[in-house]
Coordinates of C-alpha atoms and ligand atoms in Angstrom, one line a residue:
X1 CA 10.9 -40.9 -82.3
X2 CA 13.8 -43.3 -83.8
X3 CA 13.0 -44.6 -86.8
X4 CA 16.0 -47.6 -86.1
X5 CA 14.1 -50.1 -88.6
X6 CA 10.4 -50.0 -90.1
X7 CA 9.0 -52.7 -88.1
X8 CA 9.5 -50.4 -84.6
X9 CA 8.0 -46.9 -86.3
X10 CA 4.9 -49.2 -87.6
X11 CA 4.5 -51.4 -84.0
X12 CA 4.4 -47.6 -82.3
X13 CA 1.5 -46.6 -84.8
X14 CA -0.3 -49.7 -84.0
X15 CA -0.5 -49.0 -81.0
X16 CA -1.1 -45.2 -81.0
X17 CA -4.3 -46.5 -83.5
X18 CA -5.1 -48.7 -80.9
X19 CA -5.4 -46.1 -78.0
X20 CA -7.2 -43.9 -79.8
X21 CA -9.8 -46.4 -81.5
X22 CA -10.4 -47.9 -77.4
X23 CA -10.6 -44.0 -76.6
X24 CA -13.4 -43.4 -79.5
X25 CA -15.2 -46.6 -78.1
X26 CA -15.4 -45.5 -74.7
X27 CA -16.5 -42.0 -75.6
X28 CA -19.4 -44.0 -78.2
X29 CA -20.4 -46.1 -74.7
X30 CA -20.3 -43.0 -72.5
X31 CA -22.4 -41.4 -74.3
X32 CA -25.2 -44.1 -73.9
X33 CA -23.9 -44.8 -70.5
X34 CA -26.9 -43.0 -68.5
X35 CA -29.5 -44.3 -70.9
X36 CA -28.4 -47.7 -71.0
X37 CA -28.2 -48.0 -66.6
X38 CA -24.8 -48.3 -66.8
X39 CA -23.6 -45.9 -64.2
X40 CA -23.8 -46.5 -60.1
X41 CA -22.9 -44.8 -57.5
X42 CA -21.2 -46.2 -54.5
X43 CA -20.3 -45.0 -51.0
X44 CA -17.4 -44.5 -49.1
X45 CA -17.6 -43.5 -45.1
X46 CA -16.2 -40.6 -43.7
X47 CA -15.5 -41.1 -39.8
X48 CA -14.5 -38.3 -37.3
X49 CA -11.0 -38.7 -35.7
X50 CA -12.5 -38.0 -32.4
X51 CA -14.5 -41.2 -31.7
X52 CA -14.5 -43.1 -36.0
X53 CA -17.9 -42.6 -36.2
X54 CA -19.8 -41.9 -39.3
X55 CA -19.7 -38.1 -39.8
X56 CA -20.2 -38.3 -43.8
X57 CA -20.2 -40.4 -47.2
X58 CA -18.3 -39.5 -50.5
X59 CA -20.5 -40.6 -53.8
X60 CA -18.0 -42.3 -56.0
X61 CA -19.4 -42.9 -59.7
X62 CA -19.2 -46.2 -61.5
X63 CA -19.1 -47.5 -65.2
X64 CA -19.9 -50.7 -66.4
X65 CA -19.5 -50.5 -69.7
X66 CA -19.6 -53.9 -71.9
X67 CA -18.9 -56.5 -69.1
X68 CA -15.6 -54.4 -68.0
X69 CA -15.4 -51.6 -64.7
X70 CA -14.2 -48.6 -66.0
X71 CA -12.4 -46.5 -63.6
X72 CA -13.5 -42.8 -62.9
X73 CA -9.7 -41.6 -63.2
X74 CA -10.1 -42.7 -67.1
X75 CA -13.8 -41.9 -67.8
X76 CA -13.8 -38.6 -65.9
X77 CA -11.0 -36.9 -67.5
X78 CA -12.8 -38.0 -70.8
X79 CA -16.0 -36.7 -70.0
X80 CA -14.3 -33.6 -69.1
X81 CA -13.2 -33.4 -72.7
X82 CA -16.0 -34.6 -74.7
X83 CA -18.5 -31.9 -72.8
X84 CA -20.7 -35.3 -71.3
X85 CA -19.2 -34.2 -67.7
X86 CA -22.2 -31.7 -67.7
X87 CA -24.8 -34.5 -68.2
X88 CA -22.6 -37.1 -65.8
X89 CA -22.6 -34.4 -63.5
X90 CA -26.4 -33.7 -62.8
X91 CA -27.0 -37.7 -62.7
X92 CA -24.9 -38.1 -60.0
X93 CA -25.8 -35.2 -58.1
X94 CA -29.6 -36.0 -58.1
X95 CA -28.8 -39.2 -57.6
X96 CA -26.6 -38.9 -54.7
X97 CA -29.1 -36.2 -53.0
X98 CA -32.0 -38.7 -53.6
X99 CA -29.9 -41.7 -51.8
X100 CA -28.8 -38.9 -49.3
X101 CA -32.2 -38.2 -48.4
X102 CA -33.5 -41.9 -48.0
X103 CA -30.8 -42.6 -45.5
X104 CA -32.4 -43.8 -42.0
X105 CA -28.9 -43.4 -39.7
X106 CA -29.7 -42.4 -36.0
X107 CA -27.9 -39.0 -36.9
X108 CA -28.0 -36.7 -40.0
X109 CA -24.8 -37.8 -42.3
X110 CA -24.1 -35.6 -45.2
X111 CA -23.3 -36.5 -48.9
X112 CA -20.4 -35.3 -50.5
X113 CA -20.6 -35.0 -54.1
X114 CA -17.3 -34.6 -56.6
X115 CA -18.2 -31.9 -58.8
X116 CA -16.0 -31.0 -61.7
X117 CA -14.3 -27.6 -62.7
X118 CA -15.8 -27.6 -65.4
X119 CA -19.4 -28.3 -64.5
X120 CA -18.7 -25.9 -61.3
X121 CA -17.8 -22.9 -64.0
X122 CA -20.5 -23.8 -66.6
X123 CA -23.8 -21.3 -66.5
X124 CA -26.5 -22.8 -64.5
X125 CA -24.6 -25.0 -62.5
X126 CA -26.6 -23.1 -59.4
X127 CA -29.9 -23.9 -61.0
X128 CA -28.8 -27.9 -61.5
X129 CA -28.0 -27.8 -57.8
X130 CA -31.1 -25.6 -56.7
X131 CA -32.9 -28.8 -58.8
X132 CA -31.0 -31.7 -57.3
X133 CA -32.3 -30.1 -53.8
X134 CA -35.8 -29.3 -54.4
X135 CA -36.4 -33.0 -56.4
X136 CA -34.8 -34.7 -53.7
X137 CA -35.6 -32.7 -50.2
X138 CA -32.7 -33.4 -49.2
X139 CA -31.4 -30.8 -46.6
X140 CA -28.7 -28.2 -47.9
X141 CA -26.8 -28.4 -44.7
X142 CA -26.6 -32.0 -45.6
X143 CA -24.6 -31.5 -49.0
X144 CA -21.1 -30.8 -49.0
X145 CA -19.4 -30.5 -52.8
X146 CA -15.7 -31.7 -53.3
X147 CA -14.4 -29.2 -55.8
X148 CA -10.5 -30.0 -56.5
X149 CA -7.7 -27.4 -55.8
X150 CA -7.0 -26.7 -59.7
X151 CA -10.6 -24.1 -59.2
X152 CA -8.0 -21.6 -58.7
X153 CA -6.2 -21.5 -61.7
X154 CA -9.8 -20.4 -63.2
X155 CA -11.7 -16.9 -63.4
X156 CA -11.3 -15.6 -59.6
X157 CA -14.8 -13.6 -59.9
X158 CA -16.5 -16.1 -60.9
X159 CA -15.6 -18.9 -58.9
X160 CA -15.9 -16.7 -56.2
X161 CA -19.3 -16.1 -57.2
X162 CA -20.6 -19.6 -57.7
X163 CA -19.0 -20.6 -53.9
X164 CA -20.8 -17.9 -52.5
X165 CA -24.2 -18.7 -54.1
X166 CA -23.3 -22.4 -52.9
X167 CA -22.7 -21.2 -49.3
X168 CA -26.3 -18.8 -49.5
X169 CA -28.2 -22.4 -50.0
X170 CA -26.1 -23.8 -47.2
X171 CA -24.5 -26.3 -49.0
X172 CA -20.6 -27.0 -47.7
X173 CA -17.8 -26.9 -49.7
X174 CA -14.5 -29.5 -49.2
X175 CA -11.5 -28.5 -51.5
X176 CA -10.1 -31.8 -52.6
X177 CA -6.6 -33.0 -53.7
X178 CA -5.5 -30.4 -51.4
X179 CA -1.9 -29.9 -51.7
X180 CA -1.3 -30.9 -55.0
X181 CA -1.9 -27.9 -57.3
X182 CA -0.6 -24.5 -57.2
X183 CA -3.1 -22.5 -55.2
X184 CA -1.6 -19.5 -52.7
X185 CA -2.3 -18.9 -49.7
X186 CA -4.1 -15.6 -50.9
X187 CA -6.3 -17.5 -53.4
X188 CA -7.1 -19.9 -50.2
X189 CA -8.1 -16.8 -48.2
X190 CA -10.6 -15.2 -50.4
X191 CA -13.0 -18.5 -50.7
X192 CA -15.0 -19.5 -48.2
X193 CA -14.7 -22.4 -48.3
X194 CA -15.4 -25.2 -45.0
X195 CA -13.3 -28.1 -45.2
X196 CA -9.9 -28.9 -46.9
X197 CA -9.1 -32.4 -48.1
X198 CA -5.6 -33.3 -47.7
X199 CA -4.6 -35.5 -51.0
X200 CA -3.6 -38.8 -50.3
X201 CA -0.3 -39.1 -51.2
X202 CA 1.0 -37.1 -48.4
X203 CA -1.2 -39.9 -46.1
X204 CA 0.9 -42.3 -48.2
X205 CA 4.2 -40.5 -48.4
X206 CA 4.2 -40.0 -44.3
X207 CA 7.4 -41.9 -43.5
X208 CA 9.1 -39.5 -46.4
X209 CA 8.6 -36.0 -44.4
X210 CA 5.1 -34.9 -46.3
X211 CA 4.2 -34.8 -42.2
X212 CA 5.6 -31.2 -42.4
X213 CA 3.2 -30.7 -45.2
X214 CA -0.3 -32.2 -43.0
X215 CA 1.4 -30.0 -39.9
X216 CA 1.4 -27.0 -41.9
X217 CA -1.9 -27.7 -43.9
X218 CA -4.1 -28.1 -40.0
X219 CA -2.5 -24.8 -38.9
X220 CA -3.6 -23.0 -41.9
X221 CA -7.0 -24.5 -42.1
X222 CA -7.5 -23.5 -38.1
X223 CA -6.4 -20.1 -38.9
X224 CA -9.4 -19.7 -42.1
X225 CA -11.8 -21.5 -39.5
X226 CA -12.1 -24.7 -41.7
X227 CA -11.9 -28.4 -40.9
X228 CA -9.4 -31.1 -42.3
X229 CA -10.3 -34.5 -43.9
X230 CA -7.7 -36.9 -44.7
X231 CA -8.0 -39.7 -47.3
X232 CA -6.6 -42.7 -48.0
X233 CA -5.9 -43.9 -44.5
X234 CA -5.0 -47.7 -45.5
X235 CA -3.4 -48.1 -41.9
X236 CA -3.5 -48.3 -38.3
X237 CA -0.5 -46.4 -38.1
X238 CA -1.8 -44.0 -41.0
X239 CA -4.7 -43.3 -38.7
X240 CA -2.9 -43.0 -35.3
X241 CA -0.4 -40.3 -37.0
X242 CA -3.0 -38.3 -38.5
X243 CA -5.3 -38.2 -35.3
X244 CA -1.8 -36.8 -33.1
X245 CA -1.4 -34.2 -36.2
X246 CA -4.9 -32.8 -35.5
X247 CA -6.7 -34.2 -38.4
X248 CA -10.8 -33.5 -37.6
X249 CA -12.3 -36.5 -40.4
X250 CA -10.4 -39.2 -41.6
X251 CA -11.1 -41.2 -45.2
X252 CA -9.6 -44.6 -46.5
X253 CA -9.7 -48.6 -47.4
X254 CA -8.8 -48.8 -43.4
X255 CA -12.1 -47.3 -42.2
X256 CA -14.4 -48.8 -45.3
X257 CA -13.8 -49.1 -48.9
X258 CA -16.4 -47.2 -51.4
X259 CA -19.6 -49.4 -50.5
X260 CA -23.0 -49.9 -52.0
X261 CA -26.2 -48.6 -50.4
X262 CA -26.6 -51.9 -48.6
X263 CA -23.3 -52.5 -47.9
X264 CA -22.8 -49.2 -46.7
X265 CA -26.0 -49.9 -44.0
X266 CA -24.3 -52.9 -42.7
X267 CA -21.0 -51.3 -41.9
X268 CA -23.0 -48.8 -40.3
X269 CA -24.9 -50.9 -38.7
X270 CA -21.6 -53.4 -37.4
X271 CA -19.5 -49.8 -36.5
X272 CA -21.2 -46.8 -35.5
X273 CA -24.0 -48.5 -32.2
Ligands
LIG1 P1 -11.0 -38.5 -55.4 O1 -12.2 -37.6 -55.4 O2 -9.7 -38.0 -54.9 O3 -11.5 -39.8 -54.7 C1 -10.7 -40.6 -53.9 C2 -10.3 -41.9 -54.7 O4 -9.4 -42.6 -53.8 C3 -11.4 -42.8 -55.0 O5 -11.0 -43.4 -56.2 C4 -11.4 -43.8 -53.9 O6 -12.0 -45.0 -54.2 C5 -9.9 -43.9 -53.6 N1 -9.6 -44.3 -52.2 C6 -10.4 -44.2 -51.1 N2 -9.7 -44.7 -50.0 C7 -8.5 -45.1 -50.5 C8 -7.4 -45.7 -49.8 O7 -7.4 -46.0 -48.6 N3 -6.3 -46.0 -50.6 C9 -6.3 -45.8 -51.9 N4 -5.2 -46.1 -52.6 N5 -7.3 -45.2 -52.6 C10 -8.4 -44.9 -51.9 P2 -12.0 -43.6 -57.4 O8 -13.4 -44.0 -56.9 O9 -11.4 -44.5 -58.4 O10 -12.2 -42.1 -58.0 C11 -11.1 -41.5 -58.6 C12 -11.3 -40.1 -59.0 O11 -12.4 -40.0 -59.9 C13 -11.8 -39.3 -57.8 O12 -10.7 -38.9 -57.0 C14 -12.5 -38.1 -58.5 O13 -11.5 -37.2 -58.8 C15 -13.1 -38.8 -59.7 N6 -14.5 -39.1 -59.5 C16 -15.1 -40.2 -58.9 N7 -16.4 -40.0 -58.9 C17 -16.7 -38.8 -59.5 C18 -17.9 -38.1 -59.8 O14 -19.0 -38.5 -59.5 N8 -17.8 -36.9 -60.4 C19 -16.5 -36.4 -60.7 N9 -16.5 -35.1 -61.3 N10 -15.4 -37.0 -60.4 C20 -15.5 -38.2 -59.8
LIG2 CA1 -13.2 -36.5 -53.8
LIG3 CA1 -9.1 -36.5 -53.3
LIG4 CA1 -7.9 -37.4 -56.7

């Protein structure tokens, strides 16, 4: 820090006071958030590379907090802190299995649900999911949790544990922001795990070699008998590339942005008959 004249060190605290009082007043607002309605979810299609039709939907969580969209890459990473990701976490599972189970398409699409570290590694998480099932009937088989790569810097046992009492209900696991952390290719081997979704920065770093990378990434998923998802397919060249790399399920703004339930029925409705 360079304390050149007073006027620069005191404009840097401003704003340091400033940051911190808008990050006390989001925490305050998430708090209320679930109380107050505040939270949605919304949809985004999954589409097999075979034929683009609709194979599964992601549950993205929404904040409107105060007039203003607050992004999940600002309030989730906060919740995380704060502890409310627990509370977060079982609205939008329940809510996502009870939308899940409503759905009327002519074949059975399954949710995906983001869970977090954190909720995956707190006690009872199985009993929270064993809930969100019973409450909403949904079928296991139609549940898929996206747990994100870092699971492996935590307690092998007992992450091993949890994904095995996850598979024993049926319920499929996706291991998202795949290629981005640190995880080995022995810590990949001893979960079993069923489909591996490649981060999409390597979708959007394809002209800058991160092919080798999705190459690699197919082969190794073949050989633990696991599909691959990409996401963020923005392109029609993004989507031709990742079908000719072997890709099974394919993700992005190109296919459908993240849609509300209605939405969502009319895309279906104008792309998958
Ligand atoms: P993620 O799980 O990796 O989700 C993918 C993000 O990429 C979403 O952002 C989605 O809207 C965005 N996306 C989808 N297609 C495209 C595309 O073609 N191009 C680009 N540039 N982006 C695309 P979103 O909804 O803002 O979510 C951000 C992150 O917040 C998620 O990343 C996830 O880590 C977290 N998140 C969202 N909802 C939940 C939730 O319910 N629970 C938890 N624990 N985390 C959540
Ligand atoms: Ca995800
Ligand atoms: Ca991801
Ligand atoms: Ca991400």
């Amino acid at each position: 820090q360079k304390r050149t004249s007073r006027g620069s060190v005191g404009v840097f605290n401003a704003a340091i006071y400033e940051s911190l009082k808008e990050e006390q007043a989001l925490h305050e607002g998430l708090r209320q958030a679930i109380a107050k309605r505040e939270f949605t979810l919304v949809y985004q299609p999954l589409v097999t590379s075979e034929d683009e039709k609709l194979w599964a939907v992601e549950a993205l969580l929404r904040w409107q907090f105060g007039g203003r969209a607050i992004g999940p890459d600002v309030f989730i990473p906060l919740a995380e802190k704060c502890g409310l990701i627990h509370e977060i976490g079982i609205w939008v599972l329940h809510r996502a299995c009870i939308d899940a189970a409503q759905w009327q398409f002519d074949e059975p699409v399954a949710v995906s649900v983001n869970v977090s570290v954190i909720q995956l590694m707190a006690d009872g998480f199985i009993k929270i999911l064993d809930r969100a099932l019973a409450s909403s009937g949904l079928n296991p088989e139609r549940l898929h949790l996206e747990i994100t790569e870092s699971v492996f810097a935590k307690n092998k046992e007992k992450v091993i544990r949890e994904v095995n009492a996850i598979k024993a209900r049926k319920v499929q696991i996706s291991i998202d922001d795949f290629g981005t952390g640190f995880s080995s290719l022995s810590q990949l081997q001893s979960l079993n795990f069923d489909h591996i979704k490649i981060d999409r920065t390597f979708v959007q770093n394809l002209e800058e070699g991160s092919d080798t990378i999705i190459r690699a990434t197919v082969l190794i998923a073949r050989e633990f008998g696991c599909k691959t998802i990409a996401e963020g397919i923005e392109t029609p060249e993004h989507a031709a590339h990742l079908k000719a790399m072997g890709v099974d399920y394919l993700q992005g703004y190109y296919y459908a942005k993240p849609l509300s339930l209605t939405d969502l029925l009319h895309w279906y409705n104008n792309n998958n008959r």
